[in-house]
Tab-separated table of C-alpha atoms in Angstrom:
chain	number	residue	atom	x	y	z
T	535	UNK	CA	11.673	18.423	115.862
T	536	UNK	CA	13.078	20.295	112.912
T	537	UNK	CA	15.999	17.870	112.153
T	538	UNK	CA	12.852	15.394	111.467
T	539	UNK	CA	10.710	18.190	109.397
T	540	UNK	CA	12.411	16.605	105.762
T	541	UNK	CA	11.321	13.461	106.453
T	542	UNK	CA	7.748	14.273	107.270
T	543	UNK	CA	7.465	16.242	104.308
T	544	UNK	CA	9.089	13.161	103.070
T	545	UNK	CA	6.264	11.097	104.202
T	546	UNK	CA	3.556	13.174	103.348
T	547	UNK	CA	4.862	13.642	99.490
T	548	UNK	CA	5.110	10.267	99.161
T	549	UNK	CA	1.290	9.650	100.967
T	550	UNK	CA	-0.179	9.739	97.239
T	551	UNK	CA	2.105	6.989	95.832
T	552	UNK	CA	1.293	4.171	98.363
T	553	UNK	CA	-1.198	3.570	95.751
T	554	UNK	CA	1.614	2.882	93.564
T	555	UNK	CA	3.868	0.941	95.726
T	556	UNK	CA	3.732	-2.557	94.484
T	557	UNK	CA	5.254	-1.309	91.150
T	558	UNK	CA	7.843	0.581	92.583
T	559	UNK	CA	8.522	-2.295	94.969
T	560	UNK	CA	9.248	-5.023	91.981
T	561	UNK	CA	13.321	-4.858	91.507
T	562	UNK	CA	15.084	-2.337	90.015
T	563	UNK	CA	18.507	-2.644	88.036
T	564	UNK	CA	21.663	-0.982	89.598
T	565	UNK	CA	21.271	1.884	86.960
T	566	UNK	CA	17.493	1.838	87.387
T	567	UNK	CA	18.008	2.325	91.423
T	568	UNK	CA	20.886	5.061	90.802
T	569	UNK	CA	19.003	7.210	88.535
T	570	UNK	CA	15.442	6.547	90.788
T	571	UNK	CA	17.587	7.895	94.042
T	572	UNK	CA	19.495	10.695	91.733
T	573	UNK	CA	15.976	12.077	91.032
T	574	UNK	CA	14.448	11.699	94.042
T	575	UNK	CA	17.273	13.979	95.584
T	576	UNK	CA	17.179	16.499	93.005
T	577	UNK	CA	13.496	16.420	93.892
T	578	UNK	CA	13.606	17.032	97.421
T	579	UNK	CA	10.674	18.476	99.407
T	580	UNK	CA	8.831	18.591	95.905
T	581	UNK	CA	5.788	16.021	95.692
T	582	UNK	CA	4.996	16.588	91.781
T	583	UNK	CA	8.938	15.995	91.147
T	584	UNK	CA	8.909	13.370	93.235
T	585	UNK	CA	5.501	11.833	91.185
T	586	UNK	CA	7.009	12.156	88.381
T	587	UNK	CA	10.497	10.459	89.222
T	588	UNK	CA	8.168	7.636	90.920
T	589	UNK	CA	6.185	7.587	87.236
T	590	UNK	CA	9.042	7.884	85.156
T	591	UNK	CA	10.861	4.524	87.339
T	592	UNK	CA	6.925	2.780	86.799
T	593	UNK	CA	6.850	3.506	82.886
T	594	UNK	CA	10.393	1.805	82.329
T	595	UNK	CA	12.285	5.283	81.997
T	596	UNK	CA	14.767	6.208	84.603
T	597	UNK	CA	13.980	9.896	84.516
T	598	UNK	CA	15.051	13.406	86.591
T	599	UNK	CA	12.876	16.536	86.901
T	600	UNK	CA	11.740	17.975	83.912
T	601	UNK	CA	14.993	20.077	83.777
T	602	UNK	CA	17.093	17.119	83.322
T	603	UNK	CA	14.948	14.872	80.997
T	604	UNK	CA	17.503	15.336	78.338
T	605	UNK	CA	19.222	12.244	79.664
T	606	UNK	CA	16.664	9.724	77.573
T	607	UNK	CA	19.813	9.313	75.586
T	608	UNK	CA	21.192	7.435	78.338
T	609	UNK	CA	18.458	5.634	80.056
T	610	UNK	CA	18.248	4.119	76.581
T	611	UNK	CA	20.858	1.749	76.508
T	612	UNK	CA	19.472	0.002	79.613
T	613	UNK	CA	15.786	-0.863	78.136
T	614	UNK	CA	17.863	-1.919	75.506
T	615	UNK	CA	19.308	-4.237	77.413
T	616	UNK	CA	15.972	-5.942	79.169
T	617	UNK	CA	14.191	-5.117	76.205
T	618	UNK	CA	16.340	-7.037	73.704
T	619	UNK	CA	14.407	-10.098	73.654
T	620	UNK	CA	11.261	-8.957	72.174
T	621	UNK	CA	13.622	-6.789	69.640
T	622	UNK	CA	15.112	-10.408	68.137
T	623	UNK	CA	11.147	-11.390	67.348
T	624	UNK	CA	11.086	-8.509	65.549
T	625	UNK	CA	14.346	-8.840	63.330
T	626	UNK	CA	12.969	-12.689	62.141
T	627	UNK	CA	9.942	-11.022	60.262
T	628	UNK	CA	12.089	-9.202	57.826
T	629	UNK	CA	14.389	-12.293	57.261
T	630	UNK	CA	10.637	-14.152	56.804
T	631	UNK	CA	9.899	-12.374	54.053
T	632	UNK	CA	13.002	-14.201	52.271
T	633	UNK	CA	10.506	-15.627	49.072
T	634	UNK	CA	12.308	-12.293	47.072
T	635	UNK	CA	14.641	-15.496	45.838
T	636	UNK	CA	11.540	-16.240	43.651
T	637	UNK	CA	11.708	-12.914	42.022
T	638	UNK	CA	15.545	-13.307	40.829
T	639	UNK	CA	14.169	-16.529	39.252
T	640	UNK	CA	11.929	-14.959	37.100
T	641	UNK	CA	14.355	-11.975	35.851
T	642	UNK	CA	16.866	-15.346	34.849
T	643	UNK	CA	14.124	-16.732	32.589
T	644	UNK	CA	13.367	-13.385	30.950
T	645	UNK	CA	16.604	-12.467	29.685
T	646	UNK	CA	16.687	-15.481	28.023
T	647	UNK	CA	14.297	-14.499	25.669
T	648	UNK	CA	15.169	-11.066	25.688
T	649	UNK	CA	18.560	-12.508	24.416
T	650	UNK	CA	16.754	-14.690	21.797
T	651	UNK	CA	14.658	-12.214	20.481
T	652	UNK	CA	18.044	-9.778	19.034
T	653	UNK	CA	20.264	-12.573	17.333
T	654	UNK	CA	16.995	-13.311	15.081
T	655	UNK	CA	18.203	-11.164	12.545
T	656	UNK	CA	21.448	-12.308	11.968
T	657	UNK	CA	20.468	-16.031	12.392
T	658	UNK	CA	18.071	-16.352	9.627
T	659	UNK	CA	20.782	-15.018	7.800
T	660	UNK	CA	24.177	-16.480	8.841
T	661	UNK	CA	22.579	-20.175	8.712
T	662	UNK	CA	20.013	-20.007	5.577
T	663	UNK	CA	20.535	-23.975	5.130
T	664	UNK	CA	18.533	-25.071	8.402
T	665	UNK	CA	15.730	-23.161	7.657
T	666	UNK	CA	15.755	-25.286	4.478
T	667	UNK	CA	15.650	-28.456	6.162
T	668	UNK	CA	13.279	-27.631	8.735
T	669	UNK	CA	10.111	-27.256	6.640
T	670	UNK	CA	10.581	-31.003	5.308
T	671	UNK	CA	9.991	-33.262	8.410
T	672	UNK	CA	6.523	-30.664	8.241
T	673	UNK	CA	6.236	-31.885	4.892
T	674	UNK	CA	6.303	-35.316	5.429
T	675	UNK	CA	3.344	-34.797	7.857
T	676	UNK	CA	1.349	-33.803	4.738
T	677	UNK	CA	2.062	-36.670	2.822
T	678	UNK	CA	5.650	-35.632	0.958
T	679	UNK	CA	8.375	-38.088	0.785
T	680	UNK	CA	11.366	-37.484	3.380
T	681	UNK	CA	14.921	-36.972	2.890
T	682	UNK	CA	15.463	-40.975	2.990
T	683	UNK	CA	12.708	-41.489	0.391
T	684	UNK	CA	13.591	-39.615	-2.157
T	685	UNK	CA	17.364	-40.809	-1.772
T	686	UNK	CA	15.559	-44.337	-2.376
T	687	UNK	CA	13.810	-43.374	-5.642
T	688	UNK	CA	16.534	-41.121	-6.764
T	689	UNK	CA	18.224	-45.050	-7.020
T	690	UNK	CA	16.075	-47.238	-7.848
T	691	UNK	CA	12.906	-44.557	-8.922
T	692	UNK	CA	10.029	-44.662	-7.498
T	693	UNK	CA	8.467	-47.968	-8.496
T	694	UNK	CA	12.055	-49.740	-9.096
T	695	UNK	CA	14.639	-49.298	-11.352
T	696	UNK	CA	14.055	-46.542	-13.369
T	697	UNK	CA	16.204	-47.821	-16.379
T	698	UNK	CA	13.956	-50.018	-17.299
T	699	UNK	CA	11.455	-49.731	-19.930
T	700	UNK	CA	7.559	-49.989	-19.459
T	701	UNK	CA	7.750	-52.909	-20.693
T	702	UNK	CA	10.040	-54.401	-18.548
T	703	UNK	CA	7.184	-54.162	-15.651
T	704	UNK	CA	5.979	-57.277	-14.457
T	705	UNK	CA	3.619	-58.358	-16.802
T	706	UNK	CA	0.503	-60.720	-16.593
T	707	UNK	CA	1.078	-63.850	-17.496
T	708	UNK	CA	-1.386	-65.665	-18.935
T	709	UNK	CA	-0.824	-69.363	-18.785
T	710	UNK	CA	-4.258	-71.022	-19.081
T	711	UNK	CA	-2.707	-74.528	-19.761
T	712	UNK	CA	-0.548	-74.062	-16.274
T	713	UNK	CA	-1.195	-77.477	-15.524
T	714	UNK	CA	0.192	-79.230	-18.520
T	715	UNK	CA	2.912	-76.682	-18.633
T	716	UNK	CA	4.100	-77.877	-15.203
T	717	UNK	CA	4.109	-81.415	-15.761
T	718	UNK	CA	6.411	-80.565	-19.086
T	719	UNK	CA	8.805	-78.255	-16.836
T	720	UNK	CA	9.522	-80.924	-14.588
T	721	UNK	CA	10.272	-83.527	-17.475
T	722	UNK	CA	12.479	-80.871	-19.066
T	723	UNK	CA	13.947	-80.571	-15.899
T	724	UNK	CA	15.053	-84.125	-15.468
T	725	UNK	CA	16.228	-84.241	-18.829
T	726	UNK	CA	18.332	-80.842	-18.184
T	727	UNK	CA	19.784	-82.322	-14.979
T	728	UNK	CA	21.083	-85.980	-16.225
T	729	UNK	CA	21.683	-85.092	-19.692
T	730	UNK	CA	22.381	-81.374	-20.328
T	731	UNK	CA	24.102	-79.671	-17.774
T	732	UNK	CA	26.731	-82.709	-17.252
T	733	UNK	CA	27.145	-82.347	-20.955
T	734	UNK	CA	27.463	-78.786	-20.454
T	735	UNK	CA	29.898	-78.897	-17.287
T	736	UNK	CA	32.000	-81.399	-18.859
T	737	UNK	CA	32.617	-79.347	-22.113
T	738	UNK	CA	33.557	-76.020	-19.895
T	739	UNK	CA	35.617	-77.482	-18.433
T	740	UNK	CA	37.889	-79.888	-21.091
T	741	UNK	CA	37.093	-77.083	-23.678
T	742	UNK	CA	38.997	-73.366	-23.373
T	743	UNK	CA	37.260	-70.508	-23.090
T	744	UNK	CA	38.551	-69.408	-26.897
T	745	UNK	CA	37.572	-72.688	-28.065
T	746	UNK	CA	34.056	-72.043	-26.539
T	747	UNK	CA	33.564	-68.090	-27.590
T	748	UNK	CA	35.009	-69.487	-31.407
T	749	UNK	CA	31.893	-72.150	-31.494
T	750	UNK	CA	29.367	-69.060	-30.047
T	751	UNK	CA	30.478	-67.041	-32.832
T	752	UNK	CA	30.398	-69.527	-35.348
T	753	UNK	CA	26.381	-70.619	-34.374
T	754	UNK	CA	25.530	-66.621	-33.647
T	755	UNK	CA	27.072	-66.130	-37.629
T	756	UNK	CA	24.503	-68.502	-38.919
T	757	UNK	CA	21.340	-67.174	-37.104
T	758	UNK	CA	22.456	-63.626	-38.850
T	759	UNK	CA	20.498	-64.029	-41.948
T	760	UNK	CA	17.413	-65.358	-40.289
T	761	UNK	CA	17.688	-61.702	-37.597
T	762	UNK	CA	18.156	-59.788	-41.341
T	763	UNK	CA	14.953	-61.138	-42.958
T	764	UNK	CA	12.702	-60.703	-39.648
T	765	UNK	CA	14.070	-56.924	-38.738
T	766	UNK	CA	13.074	-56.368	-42.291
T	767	UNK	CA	9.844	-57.475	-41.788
T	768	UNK	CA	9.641	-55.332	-38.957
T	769	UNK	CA	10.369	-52.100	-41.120
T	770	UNK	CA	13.718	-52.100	-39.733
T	771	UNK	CA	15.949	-51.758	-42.446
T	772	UNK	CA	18.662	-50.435	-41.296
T	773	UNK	CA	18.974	-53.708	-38.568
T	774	UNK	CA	18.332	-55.776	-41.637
T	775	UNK	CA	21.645	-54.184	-43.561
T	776	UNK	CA	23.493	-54.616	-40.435
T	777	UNK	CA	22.667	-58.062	-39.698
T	778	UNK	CA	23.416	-59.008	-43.114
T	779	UNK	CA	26.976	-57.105	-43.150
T	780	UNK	CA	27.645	-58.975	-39.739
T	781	UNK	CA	26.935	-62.248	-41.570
T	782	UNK	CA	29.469	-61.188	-44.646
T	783	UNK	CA	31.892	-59.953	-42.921
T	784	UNK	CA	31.965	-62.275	-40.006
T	785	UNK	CA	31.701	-65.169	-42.412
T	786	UNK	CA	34.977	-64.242	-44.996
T	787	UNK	CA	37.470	-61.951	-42.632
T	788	UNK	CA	36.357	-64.309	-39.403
T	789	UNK	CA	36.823	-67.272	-40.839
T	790	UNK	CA	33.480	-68.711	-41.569
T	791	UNK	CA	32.006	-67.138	-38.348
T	792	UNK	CA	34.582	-68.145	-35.417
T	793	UNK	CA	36.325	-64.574	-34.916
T	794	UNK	CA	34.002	-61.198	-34.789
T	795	UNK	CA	35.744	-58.540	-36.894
T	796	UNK	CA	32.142	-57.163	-37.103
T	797	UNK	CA	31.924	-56.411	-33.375
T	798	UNK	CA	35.556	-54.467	-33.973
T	799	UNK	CA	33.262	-52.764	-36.228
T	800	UNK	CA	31.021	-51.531	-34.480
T	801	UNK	CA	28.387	-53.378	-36.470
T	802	UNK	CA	25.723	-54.109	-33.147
T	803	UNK	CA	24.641	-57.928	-32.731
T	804	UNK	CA	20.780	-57.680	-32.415
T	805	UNK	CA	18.930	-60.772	-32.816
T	806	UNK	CA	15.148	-61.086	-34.040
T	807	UNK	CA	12.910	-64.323	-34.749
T	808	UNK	CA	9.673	-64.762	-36.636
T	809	UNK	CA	8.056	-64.877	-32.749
T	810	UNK	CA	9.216	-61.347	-32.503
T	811	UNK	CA	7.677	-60.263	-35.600
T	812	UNK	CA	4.560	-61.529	-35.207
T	813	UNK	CA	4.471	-59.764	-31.767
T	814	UNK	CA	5.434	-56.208	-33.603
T	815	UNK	CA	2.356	-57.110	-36.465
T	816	UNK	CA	0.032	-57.217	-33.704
T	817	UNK	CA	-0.011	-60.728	-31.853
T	818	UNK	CA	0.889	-59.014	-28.407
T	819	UNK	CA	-0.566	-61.195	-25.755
T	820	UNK	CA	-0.122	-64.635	-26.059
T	821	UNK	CA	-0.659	-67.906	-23.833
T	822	UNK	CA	2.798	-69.375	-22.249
T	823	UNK	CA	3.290	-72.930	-23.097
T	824	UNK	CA	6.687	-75.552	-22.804
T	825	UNK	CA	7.722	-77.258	-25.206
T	826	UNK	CA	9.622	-80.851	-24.564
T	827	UNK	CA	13.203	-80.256	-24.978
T	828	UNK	CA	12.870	-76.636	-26.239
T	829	UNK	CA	11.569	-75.069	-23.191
T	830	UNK	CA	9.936	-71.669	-22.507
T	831	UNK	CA	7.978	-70.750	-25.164
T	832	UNK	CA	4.379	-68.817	-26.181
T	833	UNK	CA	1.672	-69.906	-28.262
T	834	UNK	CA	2.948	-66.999	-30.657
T	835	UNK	CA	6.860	-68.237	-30.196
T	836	UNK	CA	6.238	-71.719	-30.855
T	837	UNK	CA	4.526	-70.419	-34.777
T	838	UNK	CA	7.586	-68.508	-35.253
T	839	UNK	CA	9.474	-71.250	-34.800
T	840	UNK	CA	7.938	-72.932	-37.667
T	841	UNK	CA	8.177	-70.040	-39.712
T	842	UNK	CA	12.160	-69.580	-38.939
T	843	UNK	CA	12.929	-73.400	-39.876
T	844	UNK	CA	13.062	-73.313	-43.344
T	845	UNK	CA	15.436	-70.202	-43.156
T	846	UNK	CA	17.727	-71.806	-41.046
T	847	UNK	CA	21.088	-72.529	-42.890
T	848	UNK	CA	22.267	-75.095	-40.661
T	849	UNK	CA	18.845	-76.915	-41.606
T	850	UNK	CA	19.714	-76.829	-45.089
T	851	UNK	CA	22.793	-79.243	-44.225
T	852	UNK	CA	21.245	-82.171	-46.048
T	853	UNK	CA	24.115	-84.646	-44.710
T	854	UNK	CA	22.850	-86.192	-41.019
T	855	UNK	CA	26.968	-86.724	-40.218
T	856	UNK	CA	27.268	-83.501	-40.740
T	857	UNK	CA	24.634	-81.932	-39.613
T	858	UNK	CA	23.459	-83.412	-36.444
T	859	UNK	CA	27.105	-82.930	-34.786
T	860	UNK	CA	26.692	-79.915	-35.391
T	861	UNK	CA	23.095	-79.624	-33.439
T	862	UNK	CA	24.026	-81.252	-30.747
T	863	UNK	CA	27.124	-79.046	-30.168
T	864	UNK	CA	25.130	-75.678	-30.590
T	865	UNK	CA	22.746	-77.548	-27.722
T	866	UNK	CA	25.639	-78.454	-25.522
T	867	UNK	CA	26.558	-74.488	-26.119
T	868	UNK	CA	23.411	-73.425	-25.168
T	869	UNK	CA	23.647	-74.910	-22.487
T	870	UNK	CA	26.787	-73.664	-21.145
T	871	UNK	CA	25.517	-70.236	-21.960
T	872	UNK	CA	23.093	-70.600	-19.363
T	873	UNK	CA	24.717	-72.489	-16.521
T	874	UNK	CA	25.563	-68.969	-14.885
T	875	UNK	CA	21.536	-68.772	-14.636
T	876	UNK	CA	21.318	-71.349	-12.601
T	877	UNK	CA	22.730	-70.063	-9.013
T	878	UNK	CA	19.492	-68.094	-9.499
T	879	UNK	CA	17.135	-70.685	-9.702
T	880	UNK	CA	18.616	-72.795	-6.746
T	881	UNK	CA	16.742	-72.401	-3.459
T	882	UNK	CA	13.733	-71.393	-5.694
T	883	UNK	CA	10.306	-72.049	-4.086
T	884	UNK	CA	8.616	-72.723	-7.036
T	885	UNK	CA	10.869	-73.410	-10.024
T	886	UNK	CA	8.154	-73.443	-12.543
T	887	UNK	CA	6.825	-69.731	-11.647
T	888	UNK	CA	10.241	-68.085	-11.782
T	889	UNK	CA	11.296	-69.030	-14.980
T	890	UNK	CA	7.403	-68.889	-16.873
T	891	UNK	CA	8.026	-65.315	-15.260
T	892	UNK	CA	11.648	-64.253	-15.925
T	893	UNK	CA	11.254	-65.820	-19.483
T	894	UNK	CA	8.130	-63.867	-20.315
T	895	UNK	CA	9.555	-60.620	-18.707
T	896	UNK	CA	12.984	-61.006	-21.113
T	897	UNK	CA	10.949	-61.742	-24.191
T	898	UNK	CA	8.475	-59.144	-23.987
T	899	UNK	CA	11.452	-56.849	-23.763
T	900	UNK	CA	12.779	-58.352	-26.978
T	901	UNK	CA	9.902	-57.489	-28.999
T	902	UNK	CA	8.849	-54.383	-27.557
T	903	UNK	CA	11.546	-52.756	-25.738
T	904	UNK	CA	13.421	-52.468	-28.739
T	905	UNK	CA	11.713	-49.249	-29.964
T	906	UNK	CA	11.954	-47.466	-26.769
T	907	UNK	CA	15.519	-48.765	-26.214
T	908	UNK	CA	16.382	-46.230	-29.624
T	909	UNK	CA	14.813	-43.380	-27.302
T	910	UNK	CA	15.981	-43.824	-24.177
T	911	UNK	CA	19.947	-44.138	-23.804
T	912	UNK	CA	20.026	-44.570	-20.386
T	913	UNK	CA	19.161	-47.724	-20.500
T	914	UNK	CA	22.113	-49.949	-18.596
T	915	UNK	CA	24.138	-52.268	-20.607
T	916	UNK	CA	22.536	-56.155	-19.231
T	917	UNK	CA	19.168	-54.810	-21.012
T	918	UNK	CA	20.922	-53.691	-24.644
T	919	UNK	CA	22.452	-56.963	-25.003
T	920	UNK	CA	20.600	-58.737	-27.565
T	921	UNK	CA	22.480	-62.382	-26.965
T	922	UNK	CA	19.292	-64.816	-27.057
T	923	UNK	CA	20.540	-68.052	-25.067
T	924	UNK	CA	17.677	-70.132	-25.735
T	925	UNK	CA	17.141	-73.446	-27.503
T	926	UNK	CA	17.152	-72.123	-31.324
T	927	UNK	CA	15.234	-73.731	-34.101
T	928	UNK	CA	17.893	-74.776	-36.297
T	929	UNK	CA	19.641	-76.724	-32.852
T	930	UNK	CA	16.272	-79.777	-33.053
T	931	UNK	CA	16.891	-82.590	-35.384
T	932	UNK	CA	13.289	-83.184	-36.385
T	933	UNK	CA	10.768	-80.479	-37.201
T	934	UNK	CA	7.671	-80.444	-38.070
T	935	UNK	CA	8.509	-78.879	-41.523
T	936	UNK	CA	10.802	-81.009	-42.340
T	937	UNK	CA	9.969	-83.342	-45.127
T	938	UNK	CA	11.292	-86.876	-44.532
């Protein structure tokens, strides 16, 4: 019976476990099974080792008696092994927590402005013009003119050109007698187109162009003495001297008026009517009205025109072969003056408005731009020539003052 004796006490040591024995029962791995047999030997006949190798296989540890439970070292590679699967779950949480991109974001949009905020010293100073040019699209908003705008008026000023005179500005016309007046332009018209301008086309071109400046002089000479007497009467004395030299000199070194030594000179052309100096003496604003055959004219014009006859040399011609040649080729010259004014009328919607306007503008400028024109230099050279290409008073054959 004593070979049997270890395996009763065996039996009876393991007695308390049975309680246990469906967990120890469950499989065990190779190493699990080595180290569970390994304890139970160093064990032996003692039940608490022997509980505690049978707890240590139950809790998941492969232990030995208490003397040898240094070895945790190695039993752990084994849970490792079995218990690897929930250790992966666990790894996923810290690569969860990836949203830290959305930090690194943030630190890219700051050092932006941490970057703008140091060059602000040196910018302001190393680029002073933008600064300059900034403030005026924030003017505009308040009602200044832009960059474009004021390049405009620097040209052309504010309100237009601003070489020309107050006067020049459009004025109002006043043209009570519109109707009659429009009738007349269109009969002046006709004439102008079957009689005049042929005349005047034919004679530009059979005549040369020193031929034709010869006859301007020569008609421009004879209207000097009339200019004199009315730029006297309009306390202008000094015009009046010139006017009258023009006419001497003009008259013995340029051969009766067909060269200009007077221009060579320096002695200025200005022309001035009675019209003109009844416009200085006060008669400012006066009705438009045309005249057959004479064209544009005012109220005021058409008295000067009576009061310029009689002064007229070419009127003192008492001879009609002489004299009335002589008309009619100052008319015809006239006439070719103005056929570069006519591109300007073609195409016109209302013929009748343009020139009542253009011929009041120019005229008003005559009488009372010439006082501002000895003020202002500026003024461009098309609005300082005082060349008057209108029908004169001395170019009619009849007028009114005449006495037979």
């Amino acid at each position: 019976m004593r070979p049997h004796a270890p395996l009763i006490a065996f039996v009876l040591a393991a007695a308390p476990l049975l309680g246990q024995a469906q967990i120890i029962t469950r499989p065990l791995s190779g190493a699990q099974s080595e180290e569970f047999d390994r304890c139970m030997k160093a064990a032996g006949t003692d039940a608490a080792a022997a509980r505690k190798c049978v707890a240590a296989t139950i809790d998941g540890e492969t232990g030995r008696p208490p003397a040898e439970a240094q070895p945790p070292s190695t039993p752990t590679p084994p849970p490792t092994d079995e218990t690897q699967p929930p250790a992966t779950p666990t790894v996923p949480p810290p690569s969860e927590p990836v949203p830290p991109p959305v930090p690194p974001t943030e630190p890219a949009t700051t050092p932006p402005t941490e970057q703008v905020t140091p060059p602000d010293a040196p910018v302001p100073t190393d680029i002073p013009p933008t600064p300059v040019d900034a403030p005026e699209p924030g003017a505009d908003v308040q009602g200044e003119p832009t960059q474009a705008e004021r390049d405009f008026d620097d040209i052309y000023g504010q309100y237009g050109d601003p070489n020309l005179p107050t006067p020049m500005a459009p004025p109002a016309v006043y043209d009570p007698w519109e109707r009659y007046n429009r009738g007349m332009h269109k009969f002046n018209n006709a004439v102008d187109r079957t009689v005049a301008r042929p005349l005047a086309r034919g004679y530009v071109k059979v005549v040369p162009r020193p031929f034709r400046l010869g006859v301007s002089n020569f008609f421009n000479n004879l209207g000097q003495p009339v200019s004199a007497i009315n730029a006297l009467l309009q306390g202008k004395p000094k015009q009046a001297g010139q006017s009258l030299g023009r006419f001497l000199l003009n008259s013995t070194l340029g051969i009766g008026g067909i060269f200009d030594p007077a221009s060579d000179a320096k002695l200025p052309n200005k022309s001035e009517d009675f019209g003109q100096t009844l416009g200085i003496w006060g008669w400012k604003n006066s009705r438009f009205v045309e005249l057959p055959l004479f064209g544009p004219r005012t109220l005021r014009d058409s008295f000067g025109m009576v009061g310029d006859a009689p002064l007229s040399p070419l009127r003192q011609v008492e001879a009609d072969r002489v004299r009335i040649p002589l008309q009619g080729l100052q008319l015809v010259d006239v006439r070719a003056q103005l056929l570069a004014t006519d591109s300007f009328r073609e195409g016109a919607e209302d013929d009748y408005t343009l020139v009542r306007d253009a011929w009041i503008q120019r005229r008003n400028y005559q009488i009372f731009g010439d006082r501002m024109r000895d003020e202002d230099q500026s003024l461009p050279d098309y609005l300082r020539d005082d060349t008057n290409p209108q029908v004169p008073v001395d170019a009619m054959p009849v007028m009114p003052t005449d006495g037979s």
